[in-house]
Structure formats: C-alpha cells, structure tokens
C-alpha cells in the first residue's frame, strides 16, 4: 500500500488556499516576523560578515513590529 502525505496531515486546520503558490498576507506577515527575529539574534560578527551594523539591523527589525 502506497502512503502519501500532504500538508493537511501535519496542519489539518490550514485551509487549502494556504498551500497555493502565492502566500496569503498572514503567511507573509509571519515570515517577515520570523526573519526579523532571526536578524535580531545575529551576533555582531555575523552582521559584520553581511555588511550590516547593529543599528541598521535594529532599525530594520523595528520596521516589522
């Protein structure tokens, strides 16, 4: 018997529209929040590697609050 999995198996309460190619505004917002939090957690040496100062990173994070 072949077993198949879908996103509904893991996220049964998500509507099928959430699986479309174009993200919903809510999913886009959640992704921006996740990225903003990840940026805020970067160490100074990592920010230096990508050419961003701590002040620039914090300013960007505040844009998405």
PDB file of C-alpha atoms in Angstrom:
ATOM      1  CA  UNK A   1       0.000   0.000   0.000  1.00  0.00           C
ATOM      2  CA  UNK A   2       1.465   3.342  -1.048  1.00  0.00           C
ATOM      3  CA  UNK A   3       1.391   6.017   1.637  1.00  0.00           C
ATOM      4  CA  UNK A   4       1.108   9.653   0.645  1.00  0.00           C
ATOM      5  CA  UNK A   5       1.487  12.711   2.808  1.00  0.00           C
ATOM      6  CA  UNK A   6       0.136  16.169   2.381  1.00  0.00           C
ATOM      7  CA  UNK A   7       0.403  19.383   4.350  1.00  0.00           C
ATOM      8  CA  UNK A   8      -3.091  18.663   5.655  1.00  0.00           C
ATOM      9  CA  UNK A   9      -1.659  15.674   7.503  1.00  0.00           C
ATOM     10  CA  UNK A  10       0.576  17.979   9.514  1.00  0.00           C
ATOM     11  CA  UNK A  11      -1.531  21.153   9.515  1.00  0.00           C
ATOM     12  CA  UNK A  12      -5.152  19.969   9.336  1.00  0.00           C
ATOM     13  CA  UNK A  13      -6.611  23.354  10.266  1.00  0.00           C
ATOM     14  CA  UNK A  14      -4.977  25.286   7.429  1.00  0.00           C
ATOM     15  CA  UNK A  15      -7.333  25.980   4.542  1.00  0.00           C
ATOM     16  CA  UNK A  16      -6.315  24.595   1.134  1.00  0.00           C
ATOM     17  CA  UNK A  17      -5.734  28.155  -0.074  1.00  0.00           C
ATOM     18  CA  UNK A  18      -2.742  28.410   2.290  1.00  0.00           C
ATOM     19  CA  UNK A  19      -0.978  25.826   0.141  1.00  0.00           C
ATOM     20  CA  UNK A  20      -1.193  27.906  -3.027  1.00  0.00           C
ATOM     21  CA  UNK A  21       1.888  29.379  -4.698  1.00  0.00           C
ATOM     22  CA  UNK A  22       1.007  32.943  -3.661  1.00  0.00           C
ATOM     23  CA  UNK A  23       1.319  33.351   0.110  1.00  0.00           C
ATOM     24  CA  UNK A  24      -1.546  34.898   1.978  1.00  0.00           C
ATOM     25  CA  UNK A  25      -0.957  38.222   3.746  1.00  0.00           C
ATOM     26  CA  UNK A  26      -0.980  36.411   7.088  1.00  0.00           C
ATOM     27  CA  UNK A  27       1.689  33.934   5.999  1.00  0.00           C
ATOM     28  CA  UNK A  28       3.772  36.750   4.512  1.00  0.00           C
ATOM     29  CA  UNK A  29       3.496  38.689   7.787  1.00  0.00           C
ATOM     30  CA  UNK A  30       4.502  35.613   9.814  1.00  0.00           C
ATOM     31  CA  UNK A  31       7.508  35.073   7.548  1.00  0.00           C
ATOM     32  CA  UNK A  32       8.619  38.717   7.957  1.00  0.00           C
ATOM     33  CA  UNK A  33       8.293  38.376  11.746  1.00  0.00           C
ATOM     34  CA  UNK A  34      10.411  35.197  11.691  1.00  0.00           C
ATOM     35  CA  UNK A  35      13.082  36.845   9.548  1.00  0.00           C
ATOM     36  CA  UNK A  36      13.107  39.948  11.727  1.00  0.00           C
ATOM     37  CA  UNK A  37      13.575  37.846  14.863  1.00  0.00           C
ATOM     38  CA  UNK A  38      16.408  35.916  13.202  1.00  0.00           C
ATOM     39  CA  UNK A  39      18.119  39.172  12.209  1.00  0.00           C
ATOM     40  CA  UNK A  40      17.850  40.469  15.774  1.00  0.00           C
ATOM     41  CA  UNK A  41      19.524  37.296  17.099  1.00  0.00           C
ATOM     42  CA  UNK A  42      22.594  37.554  14.850  1.00  0.00           C
ATOM     43  CA  UNK A  43      25.882  38.227  16.598  1.00  0.00           C
ATOM     44  CA  UNK A  44      27.837  41.365  15.709  1.00  0.00           C
ATOM     45  CA  UNK A  45      30.473  39.336  13.833  1.00  0.00           C
ATOM     46  CA  UNK A  46      27.745  37.777  11.681  1.00  0.00           C
ATOM     47  CA  UNK A  47      26.228  41.178  10.952  1.00  0.00           C
ATOM     48  CA  UNK A  48      29.708  42.381  10.023  1.00  0.00           C
ATOM     49  CA  UNK A  49      30.007  39.481   7.557  1.00  0.00           C
ATOM     50  CA  UNK A  50      26.923  40.680   5.691  1.00  0.00           C
ATOM     51  CA  UNK A  51      27.859  44.357   5.912  1.00  0.00           C
ATOM     52  CA  UNK A  52      25.132  45.437   8.333  1.00  0.00           C
ATOM     53  CA  UNK A  53      25.640  47.378  11.547  1.00  0.00           C
ATOM     54  CA  UNK A  54      23.772  46.569  14.752  1.00  0.00           C
ATOM     55  CA  UNK A  55      21.918  49.899  14.438  1.00  0.00           C
ATOM     56  CA  UNK A  56      20.807  49.072  10.882  1.00  0.00           C
ATOM     57  CA  UNK A  57      19.658  45.622  11.953  1.00  0.00           C
ATOM     58  CA  UNK A  58      17.659  47.011  14.873  1.00  0.00           C
ATOM     59  CA  UNK A  59      16.102  49.684  12.658  1.00  0.00           C
ATOM     60  CA  UNK A  60      15.033  47.003  10.190  1.00  0.00           C
ATOM     61  CA  UNK A  61      13.582  44.873  12.993  1.00  0.00           C
ATOM     62  CA  UNK A  62      11.550  47.803  14.289  1.00  0.00           C
ATOM     63  CA  UNK A  63      10.011  48.310  10.844  1.00  0.00           C
ATOM     64  CA  UNK A  64       8.254  44.955  11.226  1.00  0.00           C
ATOM     65  CA  UNK A  65       6.935  45.313  14.774  1.00  0.00           C
TER      66      UNK A  65
END
